[in-house]
Short mmCIF file of C-alpha atoms in Angstrom, two decimals:
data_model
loop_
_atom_site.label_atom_id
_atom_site.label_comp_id
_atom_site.label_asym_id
_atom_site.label_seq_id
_atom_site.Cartn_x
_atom_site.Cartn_y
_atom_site.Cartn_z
CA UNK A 9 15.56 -3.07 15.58
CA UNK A 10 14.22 -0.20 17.94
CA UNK A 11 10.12 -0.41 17.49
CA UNK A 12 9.25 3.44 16.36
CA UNK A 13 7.63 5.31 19.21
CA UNK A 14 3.48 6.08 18.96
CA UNK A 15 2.54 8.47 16.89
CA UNK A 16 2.01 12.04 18.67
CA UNK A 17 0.04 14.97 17.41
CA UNK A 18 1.42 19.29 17.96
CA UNK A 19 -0.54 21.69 16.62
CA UNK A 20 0.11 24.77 13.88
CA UNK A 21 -2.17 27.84 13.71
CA UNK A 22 -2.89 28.71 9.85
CA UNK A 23 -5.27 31.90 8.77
CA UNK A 24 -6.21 31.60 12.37
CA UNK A 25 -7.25 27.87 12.44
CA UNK A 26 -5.81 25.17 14.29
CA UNK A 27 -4.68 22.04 12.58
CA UNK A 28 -3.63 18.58 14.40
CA UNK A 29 -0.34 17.35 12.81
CA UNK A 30 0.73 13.77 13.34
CA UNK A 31 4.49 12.76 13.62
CA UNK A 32 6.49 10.38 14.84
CA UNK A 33 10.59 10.42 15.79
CA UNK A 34 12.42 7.51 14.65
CA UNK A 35 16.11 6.28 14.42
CA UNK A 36 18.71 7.87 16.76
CA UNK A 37 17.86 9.09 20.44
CA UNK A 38 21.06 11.03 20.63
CA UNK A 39 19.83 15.02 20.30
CA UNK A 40 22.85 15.63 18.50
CA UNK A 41 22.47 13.55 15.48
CA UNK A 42 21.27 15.13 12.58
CA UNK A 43 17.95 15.75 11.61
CA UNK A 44 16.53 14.09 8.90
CA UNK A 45 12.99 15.23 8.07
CA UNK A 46 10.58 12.56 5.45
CA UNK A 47 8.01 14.38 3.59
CA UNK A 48 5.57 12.10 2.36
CA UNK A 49 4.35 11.34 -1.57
CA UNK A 50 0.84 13.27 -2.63
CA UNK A 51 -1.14 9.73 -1.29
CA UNK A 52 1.09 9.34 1.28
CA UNK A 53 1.24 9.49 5.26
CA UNK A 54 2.83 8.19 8.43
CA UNK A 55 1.68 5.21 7.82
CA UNK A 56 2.18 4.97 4.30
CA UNK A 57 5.84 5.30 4.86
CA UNK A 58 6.25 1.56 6.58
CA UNK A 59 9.64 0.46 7.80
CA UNK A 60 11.52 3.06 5.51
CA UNK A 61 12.49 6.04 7.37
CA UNK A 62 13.14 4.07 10.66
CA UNK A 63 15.52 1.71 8.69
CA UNK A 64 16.92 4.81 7.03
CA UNK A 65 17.63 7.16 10.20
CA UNK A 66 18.93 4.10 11.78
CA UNK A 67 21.47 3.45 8.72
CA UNK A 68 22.60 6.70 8.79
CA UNK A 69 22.49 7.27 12.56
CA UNK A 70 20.27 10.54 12.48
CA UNK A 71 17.14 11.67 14.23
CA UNK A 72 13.94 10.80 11.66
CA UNK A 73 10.91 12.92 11.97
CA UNK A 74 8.03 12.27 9.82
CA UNK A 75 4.48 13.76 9.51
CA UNK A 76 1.89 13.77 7.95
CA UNK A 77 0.16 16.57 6.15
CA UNK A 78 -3.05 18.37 6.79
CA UNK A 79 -5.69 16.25 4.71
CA UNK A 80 -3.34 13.05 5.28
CA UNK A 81 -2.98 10.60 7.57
CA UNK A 82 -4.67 11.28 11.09
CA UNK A 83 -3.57 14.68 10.51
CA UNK A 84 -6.51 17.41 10.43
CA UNK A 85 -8.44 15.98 7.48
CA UNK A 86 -8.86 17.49 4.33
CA UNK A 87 -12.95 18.38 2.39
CA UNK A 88 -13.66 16.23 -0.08
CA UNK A 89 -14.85 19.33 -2.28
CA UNK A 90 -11.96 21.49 -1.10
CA UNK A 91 -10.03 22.18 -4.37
CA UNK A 92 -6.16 22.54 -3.63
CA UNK A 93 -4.69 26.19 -4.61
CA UNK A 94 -2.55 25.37 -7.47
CA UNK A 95 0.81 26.66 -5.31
CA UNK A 96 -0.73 24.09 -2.85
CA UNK A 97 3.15 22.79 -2.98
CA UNK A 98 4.49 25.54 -2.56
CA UNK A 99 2.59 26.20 0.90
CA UNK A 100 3.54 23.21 2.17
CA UNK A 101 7.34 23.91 1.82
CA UNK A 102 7.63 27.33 2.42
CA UNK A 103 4.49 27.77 5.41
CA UNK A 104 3.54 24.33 6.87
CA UNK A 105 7.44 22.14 6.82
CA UNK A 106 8.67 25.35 8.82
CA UNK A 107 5.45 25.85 11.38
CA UNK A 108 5.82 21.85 11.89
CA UNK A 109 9.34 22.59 12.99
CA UNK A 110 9.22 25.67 14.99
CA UNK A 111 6.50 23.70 16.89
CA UNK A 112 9.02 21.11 17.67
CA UNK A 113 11.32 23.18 18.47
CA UNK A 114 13.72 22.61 15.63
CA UNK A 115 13.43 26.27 13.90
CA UNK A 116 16.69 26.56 15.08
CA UNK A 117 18.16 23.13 12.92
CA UNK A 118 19.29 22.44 9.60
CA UNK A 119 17.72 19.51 8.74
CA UNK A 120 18.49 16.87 5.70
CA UNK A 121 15.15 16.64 3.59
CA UNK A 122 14.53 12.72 2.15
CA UNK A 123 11.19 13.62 0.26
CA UNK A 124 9.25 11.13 -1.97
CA UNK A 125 7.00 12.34 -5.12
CA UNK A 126 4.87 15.59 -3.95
CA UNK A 127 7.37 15.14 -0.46
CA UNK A 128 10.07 15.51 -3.27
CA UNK A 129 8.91 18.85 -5.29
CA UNK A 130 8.32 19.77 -1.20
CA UNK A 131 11.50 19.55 -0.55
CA UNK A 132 12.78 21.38 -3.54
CA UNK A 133 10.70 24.07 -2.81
CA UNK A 134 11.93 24.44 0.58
CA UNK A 135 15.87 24.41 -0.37
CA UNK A 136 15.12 27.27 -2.95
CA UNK A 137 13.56 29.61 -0.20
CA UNK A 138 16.32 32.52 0.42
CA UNK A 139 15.95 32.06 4.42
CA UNK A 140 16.44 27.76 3.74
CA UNK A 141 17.68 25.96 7.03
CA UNK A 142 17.84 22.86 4.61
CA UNK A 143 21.44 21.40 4.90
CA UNK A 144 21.24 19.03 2.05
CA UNK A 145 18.16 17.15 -0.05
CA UNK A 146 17.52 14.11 -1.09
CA UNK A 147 14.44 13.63 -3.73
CA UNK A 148 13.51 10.82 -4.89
CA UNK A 149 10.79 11.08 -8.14
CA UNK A 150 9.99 14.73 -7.61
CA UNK A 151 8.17 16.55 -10.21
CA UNK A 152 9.01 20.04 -11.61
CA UNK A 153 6.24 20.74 -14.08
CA UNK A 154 3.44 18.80 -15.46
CA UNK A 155 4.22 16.40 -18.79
CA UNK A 156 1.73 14.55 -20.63
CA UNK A 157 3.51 11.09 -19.93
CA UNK A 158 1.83 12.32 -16.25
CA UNK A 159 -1.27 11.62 -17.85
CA UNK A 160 -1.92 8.08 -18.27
CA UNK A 161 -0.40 6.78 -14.79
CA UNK A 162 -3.21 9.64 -13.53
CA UNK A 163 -6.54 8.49 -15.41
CA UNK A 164 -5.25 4.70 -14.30
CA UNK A 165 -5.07 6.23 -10.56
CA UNK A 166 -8.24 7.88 -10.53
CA UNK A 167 -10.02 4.27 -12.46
CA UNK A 168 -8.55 2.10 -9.70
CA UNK A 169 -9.98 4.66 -6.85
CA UNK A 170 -13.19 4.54 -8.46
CA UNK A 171 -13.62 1.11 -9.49
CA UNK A 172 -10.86 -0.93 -7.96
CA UNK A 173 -9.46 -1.24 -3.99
CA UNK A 174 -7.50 2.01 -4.26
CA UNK A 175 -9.83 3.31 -2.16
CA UNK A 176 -10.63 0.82 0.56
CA UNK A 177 -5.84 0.30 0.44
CA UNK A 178 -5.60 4.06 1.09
CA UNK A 179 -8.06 4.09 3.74
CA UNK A 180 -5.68 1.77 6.14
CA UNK A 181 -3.69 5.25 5.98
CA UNK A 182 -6.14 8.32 5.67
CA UNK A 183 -8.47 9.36 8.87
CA UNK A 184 -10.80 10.68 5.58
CA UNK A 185 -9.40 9.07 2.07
CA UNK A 186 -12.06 10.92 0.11
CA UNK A 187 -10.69 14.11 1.36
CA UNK A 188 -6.75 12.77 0.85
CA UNK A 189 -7.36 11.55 -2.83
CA UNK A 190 -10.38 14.02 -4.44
CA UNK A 191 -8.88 17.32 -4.15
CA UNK A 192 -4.99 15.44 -4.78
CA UNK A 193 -6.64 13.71 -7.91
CA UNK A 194 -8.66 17.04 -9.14
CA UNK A 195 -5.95 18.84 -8.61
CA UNK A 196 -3.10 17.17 -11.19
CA UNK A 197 -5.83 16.41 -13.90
CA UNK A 198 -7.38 20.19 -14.32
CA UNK A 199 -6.35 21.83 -17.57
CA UNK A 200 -5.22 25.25 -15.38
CA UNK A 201 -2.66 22.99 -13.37
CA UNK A 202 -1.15 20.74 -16.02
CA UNK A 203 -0.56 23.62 -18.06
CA UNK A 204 0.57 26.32 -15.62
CA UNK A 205 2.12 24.50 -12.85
CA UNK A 206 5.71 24.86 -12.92
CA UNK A 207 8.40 25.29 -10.26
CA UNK A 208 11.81 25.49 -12.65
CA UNK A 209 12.27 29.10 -12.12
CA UNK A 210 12.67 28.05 -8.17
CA UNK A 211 14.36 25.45 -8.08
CA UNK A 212 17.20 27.71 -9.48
CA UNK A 213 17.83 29.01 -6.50
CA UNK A 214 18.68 25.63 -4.76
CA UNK A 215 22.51 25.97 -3.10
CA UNK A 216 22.50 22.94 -0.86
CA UNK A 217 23.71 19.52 -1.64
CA UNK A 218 21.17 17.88 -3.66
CA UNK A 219 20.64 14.33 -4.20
CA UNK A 220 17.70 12.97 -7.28
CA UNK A 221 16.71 9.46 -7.61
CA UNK A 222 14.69 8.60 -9.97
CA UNK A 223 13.25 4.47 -11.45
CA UNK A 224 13.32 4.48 -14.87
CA UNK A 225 10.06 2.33 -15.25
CA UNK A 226 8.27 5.71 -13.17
CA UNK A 227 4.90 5.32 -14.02
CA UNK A 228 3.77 8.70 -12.90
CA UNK A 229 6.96 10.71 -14.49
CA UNK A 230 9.65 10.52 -16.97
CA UNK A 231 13.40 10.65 -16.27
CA UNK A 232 12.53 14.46 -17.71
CA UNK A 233 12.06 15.62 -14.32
CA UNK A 234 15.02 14.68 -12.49
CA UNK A 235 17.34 15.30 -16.00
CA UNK A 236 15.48 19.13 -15.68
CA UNK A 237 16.37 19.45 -11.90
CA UNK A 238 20.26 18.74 -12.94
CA UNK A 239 19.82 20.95 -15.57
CA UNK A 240 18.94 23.54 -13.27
CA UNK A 241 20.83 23.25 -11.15
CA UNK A 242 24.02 22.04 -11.69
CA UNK A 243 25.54 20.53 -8.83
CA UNK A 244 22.51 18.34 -7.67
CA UNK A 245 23.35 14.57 -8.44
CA UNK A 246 21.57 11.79 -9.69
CA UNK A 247 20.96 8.12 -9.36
CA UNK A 248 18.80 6.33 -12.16
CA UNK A 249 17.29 2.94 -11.41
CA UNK A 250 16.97 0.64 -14.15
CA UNK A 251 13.45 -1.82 -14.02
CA UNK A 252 12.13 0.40 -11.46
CA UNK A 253 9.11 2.11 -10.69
CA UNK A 254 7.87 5.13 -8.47
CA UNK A 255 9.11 3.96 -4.84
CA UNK A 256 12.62 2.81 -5.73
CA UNK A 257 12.79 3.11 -1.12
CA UNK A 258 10.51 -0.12 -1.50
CA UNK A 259 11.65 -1.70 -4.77
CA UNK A 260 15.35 -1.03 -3.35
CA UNK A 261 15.95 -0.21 -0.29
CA UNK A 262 19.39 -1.46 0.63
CA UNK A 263 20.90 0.17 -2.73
CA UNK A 264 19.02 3.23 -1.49
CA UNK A 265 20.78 3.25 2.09
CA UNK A 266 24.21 2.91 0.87
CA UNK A 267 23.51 5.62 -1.68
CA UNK A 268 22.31 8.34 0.55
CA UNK A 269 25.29 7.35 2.97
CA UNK A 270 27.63 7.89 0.29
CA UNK A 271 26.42 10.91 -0.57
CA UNK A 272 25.90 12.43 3.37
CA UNK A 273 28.90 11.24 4.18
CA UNK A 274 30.60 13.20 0.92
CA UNK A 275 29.22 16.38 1.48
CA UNK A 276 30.16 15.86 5.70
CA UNK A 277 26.99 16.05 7.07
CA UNK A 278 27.14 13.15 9.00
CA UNK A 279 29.52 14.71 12.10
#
């Protein structure tokens, strides 16, 4: 297998600062594959990712770009005390995915969206914009609101960051893991977010193909969310995993591949 090139860093101007944004291309070399664009999980980064999108663009024989988010990665890091706007998700599909792209050049592509977790409400987000250049989504555990079975998996995240290794794990990954995780953490445990955040009147708006995947063992959602999305819209298609948890790309990655195949290759976006 093709080793994945070094990371490289562009730069976006937001309210008039600069911010460095890590990314890296993997999978096909051929500039007329499609673009498939990996938007990371609310802990997540470059890194974080390991051998998934290269194996993935490869599969499917696409161009893979993946970043990593202000406050993530080695991306521009993120205060510890900053506290996250609650449409924080909302900024990051609709602002930051198409800055990182018009950087790249690709402003004029319509790229596939595989997005994990926060990466997965991202990319929901992002298809439901009236000017959306997505061609098709794939989500995998995305959330739409906040439910108390959220809770628990939460309080056990924020315990094993504050007296386990979470920390010192997420550190391989975060230039600053205070700043990654505090505002994150603070963020999906404040009363004004669990009760008003809520993103089911936009994702009506979603035309593209739309593809949910979801374990059913989630420890950080209920099959609620995904069963919402469909209701919502009614064309998106799901895949439920039985005995697994929140990173069914890791837990099964080979069922994953031939799914997202099968479904690309439906909908013709693989020409």
């Amino acid at each position: 297998m093709r080793q994945p090139a070094t990371h490289q860093t562009l730069q976006i101007t937001e309210d008039g600062n600069l911010l460095d944004i890590e990314y890296q291309w993997v999978g096909s070399q051929d500039p007329q594959a499609p673009l498939l664009v990996f938007l990371h999980e609310g802990l997540g980064s470059i890194n974080h990712w390991s051998f998934w999108p290269e194996e993935l663009a490869s599969f499917l024989g696409c161009r893979g770009l993946l970043y990593s988010r202000p406050g993530y990665g080695q991306s521009t890091p993120r205060n510890p005390n900053e506290d996250l706007p609650i449409n924080y998700l909302h900024r990051e599909a609709q602002q930051r995915l198409p800055a990182v792209l018009a950087a790249l050049g690709l402003a004029h592509e319509r790229p596939i969206l595989f997005g994990h977790s926060d990466g997965g409400s991202i990319a929901l987000l992002n298809a439901a914009m009236d000017n959306s250049a997505a061609r098709a989504i794939i989500c995998v555990a995305p959330h739409i609101n906040v439910e108390p079975f959220m809770h628990h998996g939460l309080e056990h995240c924020i315990n094993w960051y504050d007296s386990g290794d979470l920390r010192q794990r997420l550190a391989r990954y975060h230039q600053d893991v205070d700043g990654t995780f505090k505002p994150w953490s603070r963020a999906w445990s404040s009363p004004d977010f669990q009760k008003n955040w809520n993103i089911e009147s936009d994702v009506t708006n979603i035309q593209c193909p739309t593809l949910l995947i979801q374990g059913d063992e989630d420890e950080y959602s209920s099959l609620h969310q995904v069963y919402g999305v469909q209701c919502l819209v009614p064309h998106a298609e799901a895949l439920v995993l039985a005995g697994i948890r929140h990173s069914p790309h890791f837990e099964q990655p080979e069922r994953l591949k031939k799914r997202c195949l099968r479904f690309l290759q439906d909908h013709n976006l693989l020409d």
